[in-house]
Coordinates of C-alpha atoms in Angstrom, one line a residue:
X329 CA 101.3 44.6 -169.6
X330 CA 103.1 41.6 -167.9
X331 CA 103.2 40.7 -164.6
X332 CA 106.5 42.4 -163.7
X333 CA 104.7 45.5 -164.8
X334 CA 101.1 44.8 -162.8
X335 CA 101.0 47.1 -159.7
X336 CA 98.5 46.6 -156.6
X337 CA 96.8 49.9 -157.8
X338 CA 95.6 47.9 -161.1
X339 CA 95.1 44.6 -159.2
X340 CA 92.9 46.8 -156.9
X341 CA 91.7 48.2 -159.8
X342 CA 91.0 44.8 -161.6
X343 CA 89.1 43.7 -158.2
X344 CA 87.1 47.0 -157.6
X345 CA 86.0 46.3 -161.4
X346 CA 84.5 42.8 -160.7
X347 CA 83.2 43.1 -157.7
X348 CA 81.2 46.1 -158.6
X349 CA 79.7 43.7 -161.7
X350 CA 78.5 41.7 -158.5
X351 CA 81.6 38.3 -159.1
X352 CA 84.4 37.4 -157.4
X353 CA 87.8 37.1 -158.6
X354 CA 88.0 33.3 -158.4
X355 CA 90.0 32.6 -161.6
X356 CA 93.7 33.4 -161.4
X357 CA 94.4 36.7 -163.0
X358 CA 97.8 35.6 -164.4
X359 CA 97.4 36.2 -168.4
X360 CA 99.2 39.2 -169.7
X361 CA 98.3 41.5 -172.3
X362 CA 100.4 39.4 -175.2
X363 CA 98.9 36.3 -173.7
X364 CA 95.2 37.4 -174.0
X365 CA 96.2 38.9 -177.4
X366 CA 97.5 35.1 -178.1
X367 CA 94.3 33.2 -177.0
X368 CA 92.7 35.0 -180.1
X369 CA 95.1 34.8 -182.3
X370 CA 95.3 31.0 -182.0
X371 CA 91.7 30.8 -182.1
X372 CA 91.4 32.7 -185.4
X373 CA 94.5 30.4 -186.6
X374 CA 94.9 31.2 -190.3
X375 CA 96.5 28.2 -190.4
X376 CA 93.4 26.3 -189.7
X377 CA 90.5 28.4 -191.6
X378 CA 93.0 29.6 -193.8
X379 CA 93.8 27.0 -195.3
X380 CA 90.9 24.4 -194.8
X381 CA 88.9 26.9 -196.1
X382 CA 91.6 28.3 -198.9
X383 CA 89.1 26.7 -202.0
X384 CA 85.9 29.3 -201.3
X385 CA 88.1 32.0 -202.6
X386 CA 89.4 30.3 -205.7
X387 CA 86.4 27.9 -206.6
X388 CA 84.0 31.5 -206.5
X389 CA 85.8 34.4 -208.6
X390 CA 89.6 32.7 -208.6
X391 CA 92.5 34.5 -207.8
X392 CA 90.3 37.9 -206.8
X393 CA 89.0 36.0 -203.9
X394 CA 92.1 35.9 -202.0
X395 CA 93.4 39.8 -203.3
X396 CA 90.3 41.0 -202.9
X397 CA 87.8 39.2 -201.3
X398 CA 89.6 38.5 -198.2
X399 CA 90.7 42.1 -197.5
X400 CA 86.5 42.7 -198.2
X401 CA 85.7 39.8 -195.6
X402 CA 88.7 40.9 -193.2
X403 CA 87.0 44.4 -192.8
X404 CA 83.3 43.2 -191.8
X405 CA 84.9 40.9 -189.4
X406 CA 87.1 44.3 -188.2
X407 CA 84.1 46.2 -187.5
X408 CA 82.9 43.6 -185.1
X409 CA 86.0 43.6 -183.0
X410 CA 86.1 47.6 -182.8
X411 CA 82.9 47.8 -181.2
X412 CA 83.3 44.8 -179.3
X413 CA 86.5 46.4 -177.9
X414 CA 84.4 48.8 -176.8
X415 CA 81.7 47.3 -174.8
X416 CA 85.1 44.4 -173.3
X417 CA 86.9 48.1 -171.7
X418 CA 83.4 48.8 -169.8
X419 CA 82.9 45.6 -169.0
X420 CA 85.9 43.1 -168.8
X421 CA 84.3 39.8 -167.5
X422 CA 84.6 36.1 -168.4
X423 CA 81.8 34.7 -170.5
X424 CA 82.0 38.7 -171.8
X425 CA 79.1 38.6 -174.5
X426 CA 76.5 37.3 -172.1
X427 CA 77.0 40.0 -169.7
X428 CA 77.2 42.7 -172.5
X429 CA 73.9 41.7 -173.2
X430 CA 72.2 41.3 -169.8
X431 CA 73.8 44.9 -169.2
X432 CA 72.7 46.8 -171.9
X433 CA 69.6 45.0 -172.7
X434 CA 68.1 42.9 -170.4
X435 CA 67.5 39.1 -169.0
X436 CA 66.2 37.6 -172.1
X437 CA 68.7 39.3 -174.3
X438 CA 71.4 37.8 -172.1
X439 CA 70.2 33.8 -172.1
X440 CA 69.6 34.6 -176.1
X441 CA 73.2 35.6 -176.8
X442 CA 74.8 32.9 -174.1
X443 CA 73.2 30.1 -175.8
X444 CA 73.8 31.3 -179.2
X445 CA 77.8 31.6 -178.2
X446 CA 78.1 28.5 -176.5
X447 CA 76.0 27.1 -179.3
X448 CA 78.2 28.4 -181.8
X449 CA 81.6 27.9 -179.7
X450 CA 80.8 24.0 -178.9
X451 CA 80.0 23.4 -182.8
X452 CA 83.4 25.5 -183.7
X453 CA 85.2 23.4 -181.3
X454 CA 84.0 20.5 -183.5
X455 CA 84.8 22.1 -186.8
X456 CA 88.4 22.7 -185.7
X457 CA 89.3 19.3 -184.5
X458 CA 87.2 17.6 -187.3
X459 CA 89.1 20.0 -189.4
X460 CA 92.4 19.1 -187.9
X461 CA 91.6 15.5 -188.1
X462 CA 91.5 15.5 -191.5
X463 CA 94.3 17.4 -192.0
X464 CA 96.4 14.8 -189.9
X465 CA 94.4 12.2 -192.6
X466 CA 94.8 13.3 -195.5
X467 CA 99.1 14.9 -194.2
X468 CA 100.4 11.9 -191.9
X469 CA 97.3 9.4 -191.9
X470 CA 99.3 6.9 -194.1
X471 CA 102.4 6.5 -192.3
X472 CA 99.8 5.0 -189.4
X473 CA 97.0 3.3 -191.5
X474 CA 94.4 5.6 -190.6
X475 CA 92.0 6.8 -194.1
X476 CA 89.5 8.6 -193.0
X477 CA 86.6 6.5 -191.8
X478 CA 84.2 7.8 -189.1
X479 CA 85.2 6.1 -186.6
X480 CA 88.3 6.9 -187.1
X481 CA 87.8 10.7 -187.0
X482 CA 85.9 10.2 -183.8
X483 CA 88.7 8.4 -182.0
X484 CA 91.0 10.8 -183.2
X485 CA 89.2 14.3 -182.0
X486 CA 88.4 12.5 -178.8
X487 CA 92.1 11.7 -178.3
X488 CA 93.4 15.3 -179.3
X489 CA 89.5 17.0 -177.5
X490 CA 91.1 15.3 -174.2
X491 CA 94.9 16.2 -174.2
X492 CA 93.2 19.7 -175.2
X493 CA 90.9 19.8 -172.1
X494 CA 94.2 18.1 -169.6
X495 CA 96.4 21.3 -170.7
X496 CA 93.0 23.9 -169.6
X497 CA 92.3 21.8 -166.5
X498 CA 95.9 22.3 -165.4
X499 CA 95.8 26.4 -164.6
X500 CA 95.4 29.5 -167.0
X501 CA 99.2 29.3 -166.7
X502 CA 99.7 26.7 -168.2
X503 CA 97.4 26.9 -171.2
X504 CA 98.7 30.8 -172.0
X505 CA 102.3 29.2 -172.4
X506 CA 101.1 27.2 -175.0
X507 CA 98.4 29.6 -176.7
X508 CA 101.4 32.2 -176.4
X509 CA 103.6 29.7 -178.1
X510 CA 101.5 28.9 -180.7
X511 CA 101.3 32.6 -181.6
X512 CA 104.5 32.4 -182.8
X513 CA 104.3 29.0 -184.4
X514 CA 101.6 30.3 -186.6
X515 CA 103.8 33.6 -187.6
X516 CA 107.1 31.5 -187.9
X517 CA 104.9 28.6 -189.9
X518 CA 103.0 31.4 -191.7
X519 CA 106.4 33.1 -193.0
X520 CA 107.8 29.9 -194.4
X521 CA 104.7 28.5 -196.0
X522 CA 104.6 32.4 -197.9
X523 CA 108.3 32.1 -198.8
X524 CA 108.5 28.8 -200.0
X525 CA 105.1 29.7 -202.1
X526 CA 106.7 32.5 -203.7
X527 CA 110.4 30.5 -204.2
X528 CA 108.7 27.1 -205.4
X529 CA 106.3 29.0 -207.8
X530 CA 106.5 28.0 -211.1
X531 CA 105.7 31.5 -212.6
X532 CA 104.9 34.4 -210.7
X533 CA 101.9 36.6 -211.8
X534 CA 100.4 39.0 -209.8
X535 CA 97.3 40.2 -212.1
X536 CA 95.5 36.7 -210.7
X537 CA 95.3 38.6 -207.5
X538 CA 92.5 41.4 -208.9
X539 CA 91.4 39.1 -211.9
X540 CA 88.0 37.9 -211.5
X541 CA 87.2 34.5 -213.1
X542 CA 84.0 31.9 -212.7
X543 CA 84.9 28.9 -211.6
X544 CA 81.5 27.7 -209.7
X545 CA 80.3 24.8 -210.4
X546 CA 82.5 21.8 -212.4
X547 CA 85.1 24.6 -212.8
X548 CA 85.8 25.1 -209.2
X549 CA 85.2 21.2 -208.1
X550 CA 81.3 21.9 -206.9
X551 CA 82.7 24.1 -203.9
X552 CA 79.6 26.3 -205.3
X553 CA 76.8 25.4 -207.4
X554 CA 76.8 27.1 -210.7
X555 CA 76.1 31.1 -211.2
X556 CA 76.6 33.7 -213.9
X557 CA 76.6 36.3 -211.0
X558 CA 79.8 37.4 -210.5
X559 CA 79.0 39.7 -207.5
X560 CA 77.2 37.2 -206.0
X561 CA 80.3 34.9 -206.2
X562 CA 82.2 37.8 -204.9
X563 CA 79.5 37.6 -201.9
X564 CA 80.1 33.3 -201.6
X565 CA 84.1 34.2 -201.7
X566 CA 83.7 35.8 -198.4
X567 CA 83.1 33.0 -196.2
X568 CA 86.5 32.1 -196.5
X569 CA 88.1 35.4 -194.4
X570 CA 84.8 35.2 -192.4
X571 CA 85.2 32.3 -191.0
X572 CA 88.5 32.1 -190.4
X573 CA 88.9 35.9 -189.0
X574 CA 86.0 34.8 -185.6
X575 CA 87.1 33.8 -182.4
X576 CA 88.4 36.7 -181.0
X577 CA 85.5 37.0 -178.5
X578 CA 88.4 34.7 -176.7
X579 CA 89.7 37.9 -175.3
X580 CA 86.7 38.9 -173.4
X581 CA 86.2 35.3 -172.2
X582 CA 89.4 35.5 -170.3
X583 CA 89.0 39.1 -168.9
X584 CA 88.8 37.9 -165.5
X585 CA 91.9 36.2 -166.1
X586 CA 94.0 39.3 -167.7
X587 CA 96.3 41.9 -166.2
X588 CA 94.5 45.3 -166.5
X589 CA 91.7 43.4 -168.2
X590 CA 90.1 46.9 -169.2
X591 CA 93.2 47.9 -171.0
X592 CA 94.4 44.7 -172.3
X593 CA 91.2 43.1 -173.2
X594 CA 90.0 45.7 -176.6
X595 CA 93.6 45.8 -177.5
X596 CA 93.7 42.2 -177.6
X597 CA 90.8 41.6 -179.7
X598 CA 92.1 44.7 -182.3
X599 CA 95.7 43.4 -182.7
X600 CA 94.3 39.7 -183.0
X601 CA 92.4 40.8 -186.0
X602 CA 94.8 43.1 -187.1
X603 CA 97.4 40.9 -187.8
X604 CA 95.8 38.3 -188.2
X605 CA 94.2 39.8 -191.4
X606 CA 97.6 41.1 -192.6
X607 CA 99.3 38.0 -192.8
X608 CA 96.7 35.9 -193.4
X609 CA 96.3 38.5 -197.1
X610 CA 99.7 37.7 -197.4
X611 CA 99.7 33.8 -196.6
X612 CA 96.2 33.4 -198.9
X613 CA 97.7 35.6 -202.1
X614 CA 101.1 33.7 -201.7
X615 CA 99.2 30.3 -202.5
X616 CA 97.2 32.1 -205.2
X617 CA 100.6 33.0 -206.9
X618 CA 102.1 29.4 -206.2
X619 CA 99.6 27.7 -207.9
X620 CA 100.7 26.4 -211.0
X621 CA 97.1 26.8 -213.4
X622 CA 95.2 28.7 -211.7
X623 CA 92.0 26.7 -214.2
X624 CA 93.4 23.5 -213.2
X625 CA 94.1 24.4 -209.4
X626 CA 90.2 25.7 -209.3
X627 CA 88.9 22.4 -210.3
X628 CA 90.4 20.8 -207.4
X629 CA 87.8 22.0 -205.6
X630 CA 88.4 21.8 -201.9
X631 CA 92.4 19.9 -202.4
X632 CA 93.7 22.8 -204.2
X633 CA 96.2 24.1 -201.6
X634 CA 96.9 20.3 -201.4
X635 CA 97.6 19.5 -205.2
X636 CA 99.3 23.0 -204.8
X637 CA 101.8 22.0 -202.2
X638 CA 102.1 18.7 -203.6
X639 CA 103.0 19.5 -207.1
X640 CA 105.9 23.0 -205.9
X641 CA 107.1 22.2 -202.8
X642 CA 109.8 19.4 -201.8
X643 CA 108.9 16.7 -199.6
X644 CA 110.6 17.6 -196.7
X645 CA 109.8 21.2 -196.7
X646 CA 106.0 20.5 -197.5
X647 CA 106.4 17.9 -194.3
X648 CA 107.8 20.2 -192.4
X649 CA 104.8 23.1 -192.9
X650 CA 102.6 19.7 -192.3
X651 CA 103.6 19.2 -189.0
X652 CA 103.4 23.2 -187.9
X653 CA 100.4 23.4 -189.5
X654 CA 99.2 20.5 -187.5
X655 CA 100.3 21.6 -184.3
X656 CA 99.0 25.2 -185.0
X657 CA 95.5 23.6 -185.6
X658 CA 95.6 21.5 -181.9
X659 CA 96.3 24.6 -180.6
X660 CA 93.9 26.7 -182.2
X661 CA 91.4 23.6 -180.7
X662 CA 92.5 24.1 -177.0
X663 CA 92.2 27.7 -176.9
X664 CA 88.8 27.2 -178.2
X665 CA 88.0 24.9 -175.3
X666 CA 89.3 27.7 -172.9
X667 CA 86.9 30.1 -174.6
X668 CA 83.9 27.8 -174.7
X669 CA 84.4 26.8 -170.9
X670 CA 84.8 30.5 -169.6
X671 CA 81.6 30.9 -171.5
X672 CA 79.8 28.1 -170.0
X673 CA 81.4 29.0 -166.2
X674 CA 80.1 32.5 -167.0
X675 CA 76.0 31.8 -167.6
X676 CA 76.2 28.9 -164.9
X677 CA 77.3 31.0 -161.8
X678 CA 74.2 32.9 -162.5
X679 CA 72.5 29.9 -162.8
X680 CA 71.5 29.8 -166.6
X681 CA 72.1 26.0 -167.4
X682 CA 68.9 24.3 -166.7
X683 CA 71.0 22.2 -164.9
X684 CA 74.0 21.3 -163.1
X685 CA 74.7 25.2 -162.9
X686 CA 76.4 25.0 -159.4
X687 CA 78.7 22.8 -160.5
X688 CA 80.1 24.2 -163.6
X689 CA 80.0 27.3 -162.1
X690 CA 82.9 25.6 -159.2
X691 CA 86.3 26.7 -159.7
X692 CA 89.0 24.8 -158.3
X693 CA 91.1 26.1 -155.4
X694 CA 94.1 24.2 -156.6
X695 CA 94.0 25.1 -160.4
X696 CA 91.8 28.0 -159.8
X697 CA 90.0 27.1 -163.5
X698 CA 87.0 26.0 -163.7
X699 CA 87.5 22.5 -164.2
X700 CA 83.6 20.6 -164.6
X701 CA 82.8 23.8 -167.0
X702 CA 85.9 22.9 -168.9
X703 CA 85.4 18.5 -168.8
X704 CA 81.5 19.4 -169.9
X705 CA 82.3 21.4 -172.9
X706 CA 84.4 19.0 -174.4
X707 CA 82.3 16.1 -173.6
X708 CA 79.6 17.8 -175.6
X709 CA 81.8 18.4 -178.8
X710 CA 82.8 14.9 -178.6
X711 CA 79.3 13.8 -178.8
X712 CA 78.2 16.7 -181.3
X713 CA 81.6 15.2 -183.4
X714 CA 79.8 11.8 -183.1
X715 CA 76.5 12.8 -184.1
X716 CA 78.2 14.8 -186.7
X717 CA 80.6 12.0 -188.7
X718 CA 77.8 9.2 -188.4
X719 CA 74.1 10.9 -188.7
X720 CA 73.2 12.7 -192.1
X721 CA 70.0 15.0 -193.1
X722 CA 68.4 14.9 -196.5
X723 CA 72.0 13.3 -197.7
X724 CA 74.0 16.3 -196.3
X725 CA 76.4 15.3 -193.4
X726 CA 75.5 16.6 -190.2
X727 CA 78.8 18.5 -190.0
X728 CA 78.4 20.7 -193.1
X729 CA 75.2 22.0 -191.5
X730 CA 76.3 22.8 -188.7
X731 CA 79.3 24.1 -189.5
X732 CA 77.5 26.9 -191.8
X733 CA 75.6 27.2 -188.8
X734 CA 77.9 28.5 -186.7
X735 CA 79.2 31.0 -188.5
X736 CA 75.1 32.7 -188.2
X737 CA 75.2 31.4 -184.7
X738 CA 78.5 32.7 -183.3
X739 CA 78.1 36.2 -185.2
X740 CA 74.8 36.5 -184.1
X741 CA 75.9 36.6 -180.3
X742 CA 78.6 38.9 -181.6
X743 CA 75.6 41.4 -183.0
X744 CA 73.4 41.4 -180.3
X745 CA 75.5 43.1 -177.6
X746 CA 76.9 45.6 -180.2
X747 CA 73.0 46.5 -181.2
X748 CA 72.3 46.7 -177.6
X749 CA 75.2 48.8 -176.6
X750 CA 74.9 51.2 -179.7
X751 CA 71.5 52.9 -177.9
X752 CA 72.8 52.5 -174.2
X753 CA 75.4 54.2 -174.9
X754 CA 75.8 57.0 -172.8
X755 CA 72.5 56.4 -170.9
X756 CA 71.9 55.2 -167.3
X757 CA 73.0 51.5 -168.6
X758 CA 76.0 52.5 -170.2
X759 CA 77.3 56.0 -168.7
X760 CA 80.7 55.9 -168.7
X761 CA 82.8 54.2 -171.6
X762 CA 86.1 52.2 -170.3
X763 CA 89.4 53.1 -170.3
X764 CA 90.0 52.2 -174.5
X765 CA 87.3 54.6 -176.0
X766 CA 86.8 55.3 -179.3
X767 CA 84.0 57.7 -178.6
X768 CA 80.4 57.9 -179.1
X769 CA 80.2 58.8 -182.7
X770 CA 82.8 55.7 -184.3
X771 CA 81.8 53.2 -182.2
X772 CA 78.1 53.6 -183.1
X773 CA 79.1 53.8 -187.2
X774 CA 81.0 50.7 -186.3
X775 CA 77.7 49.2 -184.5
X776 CA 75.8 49.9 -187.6
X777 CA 78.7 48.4 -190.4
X778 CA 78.5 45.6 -187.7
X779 CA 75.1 45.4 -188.5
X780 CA 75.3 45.5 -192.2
X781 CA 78.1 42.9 -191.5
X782 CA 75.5 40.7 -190.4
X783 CA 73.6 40.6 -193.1
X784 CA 75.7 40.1 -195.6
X785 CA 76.9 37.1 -193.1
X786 CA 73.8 35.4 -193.1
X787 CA 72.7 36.0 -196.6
X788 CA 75.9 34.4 -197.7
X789 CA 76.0 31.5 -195.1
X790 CA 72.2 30.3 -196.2
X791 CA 73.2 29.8 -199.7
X792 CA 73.4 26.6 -201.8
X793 CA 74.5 23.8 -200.6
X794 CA 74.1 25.6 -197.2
X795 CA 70.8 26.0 -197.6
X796 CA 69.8 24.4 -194.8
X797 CA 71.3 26.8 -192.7
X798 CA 68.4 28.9 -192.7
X799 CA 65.9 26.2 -191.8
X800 CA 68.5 25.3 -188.6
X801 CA 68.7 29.2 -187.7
X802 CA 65.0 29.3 -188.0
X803 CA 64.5 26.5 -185.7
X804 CA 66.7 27.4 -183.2
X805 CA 65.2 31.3 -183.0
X806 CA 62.0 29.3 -182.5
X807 CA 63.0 27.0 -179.9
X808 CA 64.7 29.3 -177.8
X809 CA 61.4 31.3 -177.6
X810 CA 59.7 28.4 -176.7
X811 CA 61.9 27.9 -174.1
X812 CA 62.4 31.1 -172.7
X813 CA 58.5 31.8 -172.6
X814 CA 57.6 28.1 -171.5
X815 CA 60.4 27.9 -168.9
X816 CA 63.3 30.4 -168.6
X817 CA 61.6 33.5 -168.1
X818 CA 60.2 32.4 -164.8
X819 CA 63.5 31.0 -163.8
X820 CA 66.5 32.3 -165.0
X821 CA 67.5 35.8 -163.0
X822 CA 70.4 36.9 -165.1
X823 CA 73.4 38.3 -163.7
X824 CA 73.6 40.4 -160.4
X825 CA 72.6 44.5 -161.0
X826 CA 71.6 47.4 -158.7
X827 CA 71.0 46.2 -154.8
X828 CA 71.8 42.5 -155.7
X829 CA 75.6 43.8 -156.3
X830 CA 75.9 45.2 -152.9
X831 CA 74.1 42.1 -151.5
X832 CA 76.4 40.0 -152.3
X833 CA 79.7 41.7 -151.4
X834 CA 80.1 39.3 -148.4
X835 CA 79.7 36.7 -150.2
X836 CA 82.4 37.7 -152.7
X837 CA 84.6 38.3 -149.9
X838 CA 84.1 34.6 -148.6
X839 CA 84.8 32.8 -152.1
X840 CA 87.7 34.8 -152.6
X841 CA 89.5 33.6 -149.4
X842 CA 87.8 30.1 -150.0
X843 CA 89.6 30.0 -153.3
X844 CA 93.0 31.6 -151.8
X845 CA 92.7 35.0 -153.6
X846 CA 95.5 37.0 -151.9
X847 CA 94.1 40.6 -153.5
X848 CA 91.1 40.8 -150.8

């Protein structure tokens, strides 16, 4: 669906959609179905997780980790997206996963799974520009004088956390060129990092892809404490396709933004995962098969794409991957900010921040994005990127908490809505599925593999050395009930439903020729 293609029947379609969710179509509806498709796919970014993450398949159970393991891992995160895709075609709003879960369940439900995404998608924010920054380091750092210090990785996501949050203030326009564009720098990047792996290789062989091997421990450069269990290894591998394979809630944040959001939106989030899955297997086993010693690469611990690249590839070549990768990874970073500041315009125009709401929920009439929701989420990861480089915990660095964190945090607020939707289905909350249906009986087996998803999720993210994680989920679960029963549930109203909706048709009107929509 491109706008050549968009009719006035969908655009009245699009509208009669929203407004009967009780909004008004303030954002510009400009992104087509390949750009909304894009947003995730950058998000996701095997080029990012991928590879920052490449040494929890290798350091766990070797070569397997990347044949196996991350088709394993790619599948869990697949059976989010299916039922998620199904809940985003009934209900195609920005800041999507709050709403799902105010719909189908109710107030407290909804403030539990905003916080929890904006949580998770402010932290992830962090993790990606943290992550990029020391990729620019530890790739290009020397031929500026920059090694590495704190203060230096600071400086440097603030710098890139700004231009990021310029090129979203600037119109949805603006920001799909570049999200679409990096789509194809991460396929075109992708396809020569997988060639040159295979051409560079000293030896090619293929059984490292299904052979299972220990290397926890001193064997696999502490990545993992020591363990004799290989299926519990098997388990650890899967953080690496995990955690890179997340982000395409980016889809639903934008509905409001899509052509034929209803249509486009589930489409977007399968085909992001999709093929993002497919190359990414291909990208991850190519680097398997390009590592020299497979015993010797393992021990690297968390450098062993690095030594890998360093020891087959020519230096220009392996400069030249440098600097797409690089690129790839500021773009994954600014479509994340897009994603966490639909998210946080989303709960604040029904008033869920405990302040400030009315002003992040403002849109501007020139831009039409929503500009202070968009300067205030990346304020916040620069300070949580501050907090996280200079303040430490028991010895651990703040960022490797909270990092493991997020993973339990963001899929959390992807469980929620899929739990709730899997028993409203089909009643008076949830009567009619959207256009992209998969029916009643597959989408609820995919809400219960989703389910069993999650578990094997947080098991695996509370493990040593993240076991912290546990003690930061618990605390969290028990200061939001705090919150929520001290505060919040006198206060917060949650999203428009039943006589509200027609109540505020006026008012929708109004803010639609405020802003300059031309569809009213």
């Amino acid at each position: 669906m491109s706008a050549q293609d968009y009719t006035e029947v969908d655009k009245h379609e699009d509208l009669k959609v929203l407004h009967g969710m009780g909004y008004a179509q303030e954002l510009s509806r400009s992104m087509s179905r390949f750009s909304n498709f894009a947003i995730s796919f950058s998000i996701i970014c095997i080029l990012s997780g991928g590879i920052n993450s490449f040494a929890q398949a290798i350091s766990s159970i070797g070569g397997a980790g990347a044949g196996i393991g991350w088709i394993v891992g790619c599948a869990v995160s697949g059976f989010f997206a299916l039922a998620m895709a199904q809940i985003a075609s009934a209900f195609p709003t920005a800041g999507g996963l709050y709403h799902w879960s105010s719909i189908l369940g109710n107030r407290f439900t909804g403030w539990l799974t905003a916080w929890l995404n904006l949580l998770g998608l402010i932290t992830v924010l962090g993790a990606i520009n943290i992550g990029t920054a020391f990729f620019f380091v530890g790739t290009f750092g020397s031929w500026f004088g920059i090694t590495g210090t704190p203060g230096e990785i600071v400086g440097f996501v603030a710098l890139i956390t700004v231009i990021q949050a310029i090129c979203n203030h600037f119109g949805i326009k603006l920001t799909a060129m570049l999200t679409d564009a990096s789509g194809f720098l991460i396929l075109g990047a992708t396809a020569v990092l997988i060639v040159a792996c295979l051409v560079f290789a000293p030896a090619i062989d293929v059984t490292r892809l299904w052979t299972f091997t220990n290397y926890s421990g001193d064997a696999g450069g502490g990545v993992f404490p020591q363990s004799d269990s290989m299926t519990y290894l098997f388990l650890l591998c899967l953080l690496l396709p995990v955690y890179t394979i997340t982000g395409y809630d980016a889809s639903a944040h934008t509905s409001e933004e899509t052509l034929k959001a209803a249509h486009s939106v589930p489409r977007a989030i399968i085909s992001s995962v999709l093929w993002s899955s497919l190359i990414g297997w291909a990208m991850v086993c190519a680097i398997t098969l390009a590592i020299p010693d497979l015993a010797a690469g393992a021990k690297q611990g968390w450098s062993v794409f690095f030594s890998t690249m360093d020891t087959i590839l020519p230096v220009w070549l392996k400069e030249l991957l440098y600097f797409a990768i690089l690129i790839s990874q500021f773009l994954c970073g600014l479509a994340t900010v897009t994603s966490a500041s639909r998210m946080l315009f989303a709960f604040s125009r029904d008033g869920g921040m405990p302040v400030g709401s009315a002003s992040l929920a403002k849109v501007s009439p020139t831009w039409r994005t929503p500009v202070h929701a968009i300067w205030t989420a990346s304020i916040l990861e620069i300070i949580y990127v501050f907090l996280a480089q200079f303040i430490s915990i028991g010895g651990t660095n703040i960022y490797t908490i909270v990092v493991n964190s997020t993973l339990v945090f963001l899929f959390l607020s992807f469980t929620i809505p899929i739990v709730l939707g899997m028993f409203a289905f089909g009643t008076a909350k949830w009567p009619n599925p959207g256009p992209w249906n998969l029916g009643a009986g597959l989408f609820k087996l995919f809400c219960v593999l989703s389910v069993v998803g999650m578990a094997i999720i947080f098991y695996i993210a509370i493990q040593p050395p993240n076991d912290k994680v546990l003690y930061i989920t618990i605390g969290f679960l028990v200061l939001t009930a705090v919150l929520w029963y001290g505060f919040e549930n006198r206060r917060f109203q949650g999203p428009p439903i039943g006589d509200e909706i027609a109540k505020r048709q006026a008012a929708i009107k109004a803010a639609e020729v405020a802003i300059g929509e031309t569809g009213v």
